[in-house]
Amino acid sequence: MSTEGSRAPAPLRVVVAGAGIAGLYAAALAARRPATAVTLVAKGALEDSNTWHAQGGITAVTAQGRAAGDSAAAHAADTLRAGAGPNDDAAVRLLCTEAGRQIDTLAAWGVPFDRAADGYALGLEGAHSAARILHIGGDRTGAGIAQALIRTVRDLAAAGDLDLREHTAVRSLLRSGGHITGAVLETAGGEPAELRADVIVLATGGAGQLFEATTNPAGATGDGVALAWEAGAVLADLEFVQFHPTLLDPAAAGGRSFMISEAVRGEGALLVDAAGRRFMPGVHPDAELAPRDVVSRAICSRRRELAQQGLQPAVYLDATAVAAERGDGFLARRFPMIDATVRSLGFDWTREPLPVMPASHYWMGGVRTDLHARTSVPGLFAIGEVACTGAHGANRLASNSLLEGLVFGRRAVEASGRYRTAPSFDARPLAFEDGTGTCTRADIQSQVSASAGVVRDGAGLELAAKQLAEWTAPGDSPDACASLLPVARLLVAAAAARRNSVGAHYRTDFEQAPAGRERLSFVKEQEQP
């Protein structure tokens, strides 16, 4: 048969939006595939991500790093226990069994995991039954992984194998016949441009900026969830927001927001009140290493009790006994970045406890996906924190987030050329109408923090919903972010709809529920013609 005049098939056009661990990894894997044209879009610089700031580590049971008796099955059991019921069992198994493969890939790409004499050095964090946390530079795990992935992506871009667009935002998704066909981009200069695509992979991260106190960078504004919502994708588990228990109190740190890794408690640091009294042993059998939702609520409760007694409502993370027991320089060696930062802020944590408070950290909810990272919209995939795989349930197990970005980032790339259909999820239709009042980012943060924080109730959620409904999206002011308002409305609506307490969603007007499987999913109600 003659091939004269025949043409090679057009390459699969893949756009990855977001440059944290999930986006960088997926873009690098996709760029290595034949007949694939990859564009990586980053709202800021490649270093502007939650991944870069991740301290504690990444969870994995590997051949080169395994505590005695530990296994992927034990990792899965801990993930399910922390998740408090509404986990997707298949997603949990996939996350834990695929961990070793992703670590091997990162190591081959030059990620310098800390080593011990017999393999990877392993740390312990809350709700884990064994030490299985890999880290880099003690407490610079995210930056260590990101640096290697960024180097890989820049090399691919320099070789012409990847189109890299930094300081560029995705403003909307384009569809035809229900299928994704591209995106509208906007550069830092404000110029819009259409980018055609066969597949779009959302890797835009979370929405920590919904809250006044957060461990997240300024760019964590829920953009991907807002984009997917407008495109008609199903969202799930939006009420489940994890609060990290130990943000260095900005009021005592000159306004600086800085997270103290859970790995510090894993090394033996304790939570105490202003009188030096511990309170976690009376709250949970694992005390300071209880799941994050338990620790965060306990800190809030203790602060409230102290205020009611007319005492200083402060809680501290005390590592002084660790420093004394482990010897001079231990904290600086084990946590060099934390040590340097707290000292620069005027604290000598070898001699004094650090004032801490809970802060929004990770959104378990997001764009609902299947095991291949597919959303309910054909051609649209979601990975990392923007996605809701169901692996985390109602409360993420510490250090599972970086791992999830890797596992499902690879799954998305492997599925992108094979699946042109989309899974179907049951979902409740939901609609919002814009008000006419103007608002700022700070206005939205104040409402969400007051109503949907560590502890919630129906009255507060109802008031917040009414106020959010009166506003229209922020304009072009310096603190504006159009994504925050719809995402705030979605979070508050989901928290109001879940009329029980489970995991990170705690309502004082409803009792803690036994482990249950119910998951709340929503989809934008279509306008009637």
Coordinates of C-alpha atoms in Angstrom, one line a residue:
M1 CA 0.0 0.0 0.0
S2 CA 1.4 3.4 -1.0
T3 CA 2.1 5.9 1.8
E4 CA 2.8 8.7 -0.6
G5 CA 1.2 11.9 0.7
S6 CA 0.4 10.3 4.1
R7 CA 0.9 12.4 7.2
A8 CA 1.9 11.5 10.7
P9 CA -1.0 11.8 13.1
A10 CA -1.2 15.1 15.0
P11 CA 0.4 15.0 18.4
L12 CA -1.8 14.9 21.5
R13 CA -2.0 18.4 22.9
V14 CA -1.7 18.4 26.6
V15 CA -1.9 21.5 28.8
V16 CA -0.9 21.2 32.4
A17 CA -2.0 24.1 34.6
G18 CA 0.0 24.4 37.8
A19 CA 3.6 23.9 38.8
G20 CA 3.6 22.2 42.2
I21 CA 4.8 18.6 42.5
A22 CA 1.8 17.2 40.6
G23 CA 2.0 19.6 37.7
L24 CA 5.8 19.5 37.3
Y25 CA 5.8 15.7 37.5
A26 CA 3.0 15.2 35.1
A27 CA 4.4 17.7 32.6
A28 CA 7.9 16.0 32.7
L29 CA 6.4 12.5 32.2
A30 CA 4.1 13.7 29.4
A31 CA 6.9 15.5 27.6
R32 CA 8.8 12.2 27.4
R33 CA 5.9 10.4 25.7
P34 CA 5.9 10.1 21.9
A35 CA 3.5 12.2 19.8
T36 CA 2.7 14.4 22.7
A37 CA 2.9 18.2 22.7
V38 CA 3.0 19.5 26.3
T39 CA 2.5 23.1 27.6
L40 CA 3.1 23.8 31.3
V41 CA 1.3 26.9 32.6
A42 CA 2.3 28.4 35.9
K43 CA 0.5 31.4 37.5
G44 CA 3.8 32.6 39.0
A45 CA 7.3 31.4 38.9
L46 CA 7.9 27.6 39.1
E47 CA 9.1 28.1 42.7
D48 CA 5.8 29.7 43.8
S49 CA 4.0 26.6 45.1
N50 CA 2.9 24.8 48.3
T51 CA 5.3 22.0 47.3
W52 CA 8.3 24.4 47.7
H53 CA 7.3 25.1 51.3
A54 CA 6.6 21.5 52.3
Q55 CA 8.8 20.7 55.3
G56 CA 8.1 17.3 56.8
G57 CA 8.4 14.8 54.0
I58 CA 6.7 12.3 51.7
T59 CA 5.2 9.0 52.9
A60 CA 6.4 5.8 51.2
V61 CA 7.2 2.2 52.2
T62 CA 10.0 1.3 49.8
A63 CA 12.6 -1.4 49.5
Q64 CA 15.3 1.1 50.5
G65 CA 13.3 2.5 53.4
R66 CA 11.1 0.3 55.5
A67 CA 10.6 0.3 59.3
A68 CA 10.5 -3.2 60.9
G69 CA 7.2 -4.8 60.2
D70 CA 5.9 -1.9 58.1
S71 CA 4.1 -2.4 54.7
A72 CA 2.1 -0.7 52.1
A73 CA -1.0 -2.4 53.7
A74 CA -0.1 -0.8 57.0
H75 CA 0.3 2.6 55.3
A76 CA -3.2 2.1 53.8
A77 CA -4.7 1.1 57.1
D78 CA -3.3 4.3 58.7
T79 CA -4.6 6.4 55.8
L80 CA -8.1 4.9 56.2
R81 CA -8.0 5.4 60.0
A82 CA -7.1 9.0 59.7
G83 CA -9.6 9.6 56.9
A84 CA -12.5 8.7 59.3
G85 CA -14.7 6.8 56.9
P86 CA -15.4 8.6 53.6
N87 CA -12.2 7.4 51.8
D88 CA -12.2 5.7 48.5
D89 CA -10.7 2.3 49.3
A90 CA -9.3 1.7 45.8
A91 CA -7.7 5.1 45.7
V92 CA -6.1 4.5 49.1
R93 CA -4.7 1.1 48.0
L94 CA -3.4 2.7 44.8
L95 CA -1.7 5.5 46.6
C96 CA 0.1 3.3 49.0
T97 CA 1.2 0.5 46.7
E98 CA 2.4 2.9 44.0
A99 CA 4.5 4.9 46.4
G100 CA 7.8 3.0 45.8
R101 CA 7.6 3.4 42.0
Q102 CA 7.3 7.2 42.3
I103 CA 10.2 7.5 44.8
D104 CA 12.4 5.4 42.5
T105 CA 11.6 7.8 39.6
L106 CA 12.4 10.9 41.7
A107 CA 15.7 9.3 42.9
A108 CA 16.6 8.6 39.3
W109 CA 15.9 12.2 38.4
G110 CA 18.3 13.4 41.1
V111 CA 16.1 14.0 44.1
P112 CA 18.5 13.7 47.1
F113 CA 16.5 12.0 49.8
D114 CA 18.3 11.9 53.2
R115 CA 20.0 8.6 53.8
A116 CA 20.8 6.4 56.8
A117 CA 23.3 3.6 57.0
D118 CA 20.7 1.0 55.7
G119 CA 18.7 3.1 53.2
Y120 CA 16.5 6.1 53.3
A121 CA 16.3 8.0 56.6
L122 CA 12.8 7.8 57.9
G123 CA 10.8 10.1 60.2
L124 CA 7.6 9.6 62.2
E125 CA 4.5 11.8 62.0
G126 CA 1.1 11.9 63.6
A127 CA -1.3 9.0 63.0
H128 CA 1.4 6.9 61.4
S129 CA 1.9 3.5 63.0
A130 CA 5.6 3.4 61.8
A131 CA 8.4 5.7 60.7
R132 CA 7.9 5.9 56.9
I133 CA 8.4 9.6 56.1
L134 CA 11.2 10.3 53.7
H135 CA 12.8 13.8 53.9
I136 CA 15.4 16.0 52.2
G137 CA 17.8 18.3 54.1
G138 CA 16.0 17.4 57.3
D139 CA 13.1 19.8 56.7
R140 CA 13.3 21.0 53.1
T141 CA 11.6 18.1 51.4
G142 CA 9.3 20.1 49.2
A143 CA 12.0 22.4 48.0
G144 CA 14.4 19.4 47.4
I145 CA 11.8 17.6 45.2
A146 CA 10.7 20.8 43.5
Q147 CA 14.3 21.8 42.6
A148 CA 14.9 18.5 40.8
L149 CA 11.6 18.6 39.0
I150 CA 12.1 22.3 38.0
R151 CA 15.5 21.4 36.6
T152 CA 14.0 18.5 34.6
V153 CA 11.2 20.7 33.2
R154 CA 13.6 23.6 32.3
D155 CA 15.9 21.1 30.5
L156 CA 12.9 19.7 28.6
A157 CA 11.8 23.2 27.7
A158 CA 15.4 24.1 26.5
A159 CA 15.4 21.0 24.3
G160 CA 12.1 22.0 22.7
D161 CA 10.2 19.1 24.2
L162 CA 8.0 21.3 26.4
D163 CA 6.4 24.7 26.1
L164 CA 6.9 26.5 29.4
R165 CA 4.8 29.6 30.3
E166 CA 5.4 31.1 33.7
H167 CA 3.5 34.1 35.1
T168 CA 0.5 33.0 33.1
A169 CA -3.0 32.3 34.5
V170 CA -5.7 30.1 33.1
R171 CA -8.9 32.3 33.1
S172 CA -11.4 29.9 31.6
L173 CA -11.7 26.5 30.0
L174 CA -13.0 26.1 26.4
R175 CA -15.4 23.3 25.5
S176 CA -17.2 22.1 22.4
G177 CA -19.8 19.4 22.5
G178 CA -19.1 19.0 26.2
H179 CA -15.4 18.1 25.5
I180 CA -12.5 20.3 26.6
T181 CA -10.9 22.0 23.6
G182 CA -8.5 24.5 25.2
A183 CA -8.2 27.4 27.6
V184 CA -8.1 31.1 27.7
L185 CA -4.8 32.3 29.2
E186 CA -3.7 35.7 30.6
T187 CA -0.1 36.8 31.0
A188 CA 1.2 39.0 33.7
G189 CA 0.8 41.9 31.3
G190 CA -3.0 41.2 31.0
E191 CA -2.9 40.0 27.5
P192 CA -5.5 37.2 26.8
A193 CA -4.7 34.3 24.5
E194 CA -6.5 31.1 23.5
L195 CA -4.5 27.8 23.7
R196 CA -6.0 24.8 22.0
A197 CA -5.7 21.4 23.7
D198 CA -7.0 17.9 23.6
V199 CA -6.4 17.4 27.3
I200 CA -6.1 19.8 30.2
V201 CA -4.7 18.6 33.5
L202 CA -5.5 20.9 36.4
A203 CA -2.8 20.9 39.0
T204 CA -3.5 24.3 40.5
G205 CA -3.3 23.4 44.2
G206 CA -5.6 24.3 47.0
A207 CA -7.4 27.3 48.5
G208 CA -5.7 28.2 51.8
Q209 CA -6.2 31.9 51.1
L210 CA -9.8 31.5 51.9
F211 CA -8.7 31.8 55.6
E212 CA -7.0 34.5 57.6
A213 CA -4.4 32.1 59.0
T214 CA -2.9 29.7 56.5
T215 CA 0.3 27.8 55.8
N216 CA -0.3 28.3 52.0
P217 CA 1.4 30.9 49.8
A218 CA -0.5 33.8 48.3
G219 CA -1.3 32.0 45.1
A220 CA -3.4 29.3 46.8
T221 CA -6.7 30.8 45.8
G222 CA -8.8 27.8 44.5
D223 CA -8.4 28.7 40.8
G224 CA -8.7 25.2 39.6
V225 CA -11.9 24.4 41.5
A226 CA -13.5 27.6 40.2
L227 CA -12.5 26.8 36.6
A228 CA -13.8 23.2 36.9
W229 CA -17.1 24.4 38.5
E230 CA -17.7 26.8 35.6
A231 CA -17.0 24.0 33.2
G232 CA -19.6 21.8 34.7
A233 CA -17.3 19.3 36.6
V234 CA -18.5 17.5 39.7
L235 CA -16.9 18.6 42.9
A236 CA -16.7 16.6 46.1
D237 CA -15.8 16.6 49.8
L238 CA -15.5 20.4 49.9
E239 CA -16.4 20.6 53.6
F240 CA -13.2 18.8 54.6
V241 CA -10.4 21.4 55.2
Q242 CA -7.4 20.3 57.2
F243 CA -5.9 22.7 59.7
H244 CA -2.3 22.3 60.6
P245 CA -2.0 22.5 64.4
T246 CA 1.3 24.4 64.6
L247 CA 1.6 27.6 62.7
L248 CA 4.0 29.9 64.5
D249 CA 1.6 32.5 65.9
P250 CA 1.9 35.5 63.5
A251 CA 1.0 37.9 66.4
A252 CA 4.2 36.8 68.2
A253 CA 6.4 36.6 65.0
G254 CA 6.0 40.1 63.6
G255 CA 3.1 39.1 61.3
R256 CA 5.2 36.3 59.7
S257 CA 3.2 33.1 58.9
F258 CA 5.5 30.1 59.3
M259 CA 4.6 26.4 59.8
I260 CA 6.4 24.2 62.3
S261 CA 6.5 20.7 60.8
E262 CA 4.6 17.9 62.4
A263 CA 8.0 16.0 62.3
V264 CA 9.1 18.2 65.2
R265 CA 6.4 16.5 67.3
G266 CA 7.5 13.2 65.8
E267 CA 10.9 13.8 67.4
G268 CA 9.2 14.4 70.8
A269 CA 8.2 18.0 71.1
L270 CA 5.1 18.6 73.3
L271 CA 2.1 21.0 73.3
V272 CA 1.7 23.0 76.5
D273 CA -0.2 26.0 77.7
A274 CA 1.3 29.1 79.2
A275 CA 1.8 27.4 82.6
G276 CA 3.7 24.6 80.9
R277 CA 1.0 22.0 81.3
R278 CA 0.4 19.4 78.6
F279 CA -3.2 18.8 77.5
M280 CA -3.1 16.3 74.7
P281 CA -2.7 13.1 76.8
G282 CA -6.2 13.7 78.1
V283 CA -7.6 14.2 74.6
H284 CA -6.3 11.2 72.6
P285 CA -4.2 8.1 73.3
D286 CA -1.6 9.3 70.8
A287 CA -1.4 12.7 72.5
E288 CA 0.7 15.1 70.3
L289 CA 0.8 12.6 67.5
A290 CA -3.0 12.3 67.2
P291 CA -4.6 13.1 63.8
R292 CA -4.4 16.7 62.8
D293 CA -8.0 17.4 63.2
V294 CA -8.0 16.2 66.8
V295 CA -4.9 18.2 67.7
S296 CA -6.2 21.4 66.0
R297 CA -9.5 21.2 67.9
A298 CA -7.7 20.5 71.1
I299 CA -5.6 23.6 70.7
C300 CA -8.6 25.7 70.0
S301 CA -10.4 24.3 73.0
R302 CA -7.5 24.9 75.3
R303 CA -7.1 28.5 74.1
R304 CA -10.9 29.1 74.7
E305 CA -10.7 27.6 78.2
L306 CA -7.8 29.8 79.1
A307 CA -9.6 32.9 77.9
Q308 CA -12.7 32.0 79.9
Q309 CA -10.5 31.7 83.0
G310 CA -9.0 35.1 82.4
L311 CA -5.6 33.6 81.5
Q312 CA -3.4 34.1 78.5
P313 CA -5.1 32.1 75.7
A314 CA -1.8 30.8 74.2
V315 CA -0.5 27.3 73.3
Y316 CA 3.1 26.5 72.8
L317 CA 5.2 23.8 71.0
D318 CA 7.9 22.9 73.5
A319 CA 11.0 21.2 72.0
T320 CA 13.4 22.2 74.9
A321 CA 13.4 18.7 76.4
V322 CA 14.2 17.3 72.9
A323 CA 17.1 19.7 72.6
A324 CA 18.4 18.8 76.1
E325 CA 18.0 15.0 75.6
R326 CA 19.5 14.8 72.1
G327 CA 22.3 17.2 72.7
D328 CA 23.6 20.5 71.4
G329 CA 22.9 21.2 67.8
F330 CA 20.3 18.3 67.3
L331 CA 17.4 20.6 66.4
A332 CA 19.6 22.6 64.0
R333 CA 20.8 19.4 62.3
R334 CA 17.5 17.7 62.1
F335 CA 15.5 20.9 61.2
P336 CA 18.0 23.4 59.7
M337 CA 15.4 25.5 57.9
I338 CA 13.0 25.7 60.9
D339 CA 15.9 26.4 63.2
A340 CA 17.2 29.3 61.0
T341 CA 13.8 30.7 60.6
V342 CA 12.6 30.8 64.2
R343 CA 16.0 32.2 65.3
S344 CA 15.7 34.9 62.7
L345 CA 12.3 35.8 64.3
G346 CA 13.9 36.1 67.7
F347 CA 13.2 32.6 69.2
D348 CA 15.7 30.3 70.7
W349 CA 13.6 27.1 70.6
T350 CA 16.3 25.1 72.4
R351 CA 15.5 27.2 75.5
E352 CA 11.9 28.5 75.1
P353 CA 8.7 27.0 73.6
L354 CA 7.2 28.4 70.4
P355 CA 3.7 30.0 70.4
V356 CA 1.6 28.2 67.9
M357 CA -2.0 28.1 66.5
P358 CA -3.9 26.1 63.9
A359 CA -4.0 27.3 60.3
S360 CA -5.7 26.2 57.1
H361 CA -3.3 23.8 55.4
Y362 CA -4.8 21.3 53.0
W363 CA -8.2 20.9 51.2
M364 CA -9.2 17.3 51.0
G365 CA -12.1 18.3 48.7
G366 CA -11.9 19.5 45.1
V367 CA -12.6 18.3 41.6
R368 CA -13.9 14.8 41.8
T369 CA -11.8 12.2 39.9
D370 CA -11.6 8.5 39.2
L371 CA -8.5 6.3 39.6
H372 CA -7.2 7.7 36.3
A373 CA -7.5 11.4 37.4
R374 CA -10.4 11.9 35.0
T375 CA -13.1 14.4 36.0
S376 CA -16.7 14.3 34.8
V377 CA -15.9 16.6 31.9
P378 CA -14.3 14.7 28.9
G379 CA -10.7 15.8 28.4
L380 CA -10.4 17.4 31.8
F381 CA -8.1 15.8 34.4
A382 CA -7.2 16.9 37.9
I383 CA -4.3 16.0 40.1
G384 CA -2.8 17.1 43.4
E385 CA -4.6 19.2 45.9
V386 CA -7.1 20.6 43.4
A387 CA -8.4 17.0 42.9
C388 CA -10.6 15.0 45.1
T389 CA -9.5 11.4 44.6
G390 CA -11.1 10.2 47.8
A391 CA -7.8 8.9 49.1
H392 CA -7.7 11.3 52.0
G393 CA -11.3 10.9 53.2
A394 CA -12.3 13.5 55.8
N395 CA -8.8 14.0 57.1
R396 CA -5.5 13.6 55.3
L397 CA -2.8 11.5 56.8
A398 CA 0.4 13.5 57.3
S399 CA 2.8 13.6 54.3
N400 CA 0.4 11.8 52.0
S401 CA -0.1 14.9 49.8
L402 CA 3.2 15.0 47.9
L403 CA 2.7 11.3 47.3
E404 CA -0.8 11.8 45.9
G405 CA 0.5 14.4 43.4
L406 CA 3.0 11.9 42.1
V407 CA 0.8 8.8 41.9
F408 CA -2.2 10.5 40.2
G409 CA 0.1 12.7 38.1
R410 CA 1.4 9.6 36.5
R411 CA -2.0 8.1 36.2
A412 CA -3.3 11.2 34.4
V413 CA -0.4 11.1 31.9
E414 CA -0.9 7.4 31.2
A415 CA -4.7 7.8 30.8
S416 CA -4.6 11.0 28.7
G417 CA -4.0 9.4 25.4
R418 CA -6.3 6.4 26.0
Y419 CA -9.5 7.9 27.5
R420 CA -11.7 10.4 25.6
T421 CA -14.8 9.5 27.8
A422 CA -15.5 10.7 31.3
P423 CA -16.7 9.0 34.4
S424 CA -20.2 9.7 35.8
F425 CA -20.7 10.8 39.4
D426 CA -23.9 11.3 41.3
A427 CA -24.1 15.0 42.4
R428 CA -26.5 17.5 43.7
P429 CA -27.2 20.5 41.5
L430 CA -26.2 23.8 43.0
A431 CA -26.5 27.4 41.9
F432 CA -25.4 30.8 43.2
E433 CA -26.4 34.3 42.2
D434 CA -24.0 37.3 42.5
G435 CA -25.0 40.1 44.7
T436 CA -24.1 43.8 44.0
G437 CA -21.9 44.6 46.9
T438 CA -18.1 44.8 46.5
C439 CA -15.7 42.9 48.6
T440 CA -12.0 42.3 49.1
R441 CA -9.9 39.2 49.7
A442 CA -9.8 40.2 53.4
D443 CA -13.6 40.4 53.6
I444 CA -13.9 36.8 52.2
Q445 CA -11.2 35.5 54.5
S446 CA -13.0 37.0 57.5
Q447 CA -16.3 35.4 56.7
V448 CA -14.9 32.0 55.9
S449 CA -12.6 32.0 59.0
A450 CA -15.4 32.8 61.3
S451 CA -17.9 30.3 59.9
A452 CA -15.9 27.4 58.5
G453 CA -12.8 27.2 60.6
V454 CA -11.7 24.4 62.9
V455 CA -15.1 24.4 64.7
R456 CA -18.4 25.2 62.9
D457 CA -22.1 25.5 63.5
G458 CA -25.2 25.9 61.4
A459 CA -26.0 29.4 62.5
G460 CA -22.6 30.7 61.6
L461 CA -22.6 28.9 58.2
E462 CA -26.1 30.4 57.5
L463 CA -24.9 33.9 58.2
A464 CA -21.8 33.5 56.1
A465 CA -23.8 32.2 53.2
K466 CA -26.1 35.2 53.3
Q467 CA -23.1 37.6 53.4
L468 CA -21.3 35.9 50.6
A469 CA -24.5 36.0 48.5
E470 CA -24.6 39.8 48.8
W471 CA -21.2 40.3 47.2
T472 CA -20.0 40.2 43.6
A473 CA -16.6 39.0 42.5
P474 CA -13.7 41.3 43.5
G475 CA -12.6 43.8 40.8
D476 CA -9.1 44.8 39.8
S477 CA -7.9 45.9 43.1
P478 CA -4.5 44.7 44.3
D479 CA -6.0 42.2 46.7
A480 CA -8.7 40.9 44.4
C481 CA -9.1 37.3 43.4
A482 CA -12.1 36.4 41.4
S483 CA -11.8 32.7 42.3
L484 CA -12.1 33.2 46.0
L485 CA -15.8 34.2 46.1
P486 CA -17.3 31.2 44.3
V487 CA -15.0 28.9 46.1
A488 CA -15.9 30.4 49.5
R489 CA -19.6 29.9 48.6
L490 CA -19.0 26.3 47.7
L491 CA -17.1 25.5 50.9
V492 CA -19.8 27.1 53.1
A493 CA -22.6 25.4 51.2
A494 CA -20.9 22.0 51.6
A495 CA -20.2 22.5 55.3
A496 CA -23.9 23.5 55.8
A497 CA -25.1 20.4 53.9
R498 CA -23.1 17.9 56.0
R499 CA -25.2 17.8 59.1
N500 CA -22.8 15.7 61.2
S501 CA -19.2 15.8 62.4
V502 CA -16.6 13.7 60.8
G503 CA -12.8 14.1 60.5
A504 CA -11.8 17.7 59.8
H505 CA -15.5 18.8 59.5
Y506 CA -16.6 19.5 63.1
R507 CA -19.9 21.0 63.9
T508 CA -20.8 21.8 67.5
D509 CA -24.5 21.4 66.7
F510 CA -24.0 17.8 65.6
E511 CA -22.4 14.9 67.3
Q512 CA -19.3 13.2 65.9
A513 CA -20.6 10.5 63.6
P514 CA -19.3 6.9 63.5
A515 CA -17.2 6.2 60.5
G516 CA -19.5 6.5 57.4
R517 CA -19.1 6.3 53.7
E518 CA -21.3 9.2 52.6
R519 CA -19.6 11.7 50.3
L520 CA -21.2 15.0 49.2
S521 CA -20.8 15.9 45.6
F522 CA -22.1 19.0 43.8
V523 CA -22.3 20.2 40.2
K524 CA -23.3 23.6 38.8
E525 CA -27.0 23.8 38.0
Q526 CA -27.4 24.4 34.4
E527 CA -29.4 27.5 33.4
Q528 CA -32.7 26.8 31.7
P529 CA -32.9 27.9 28.1

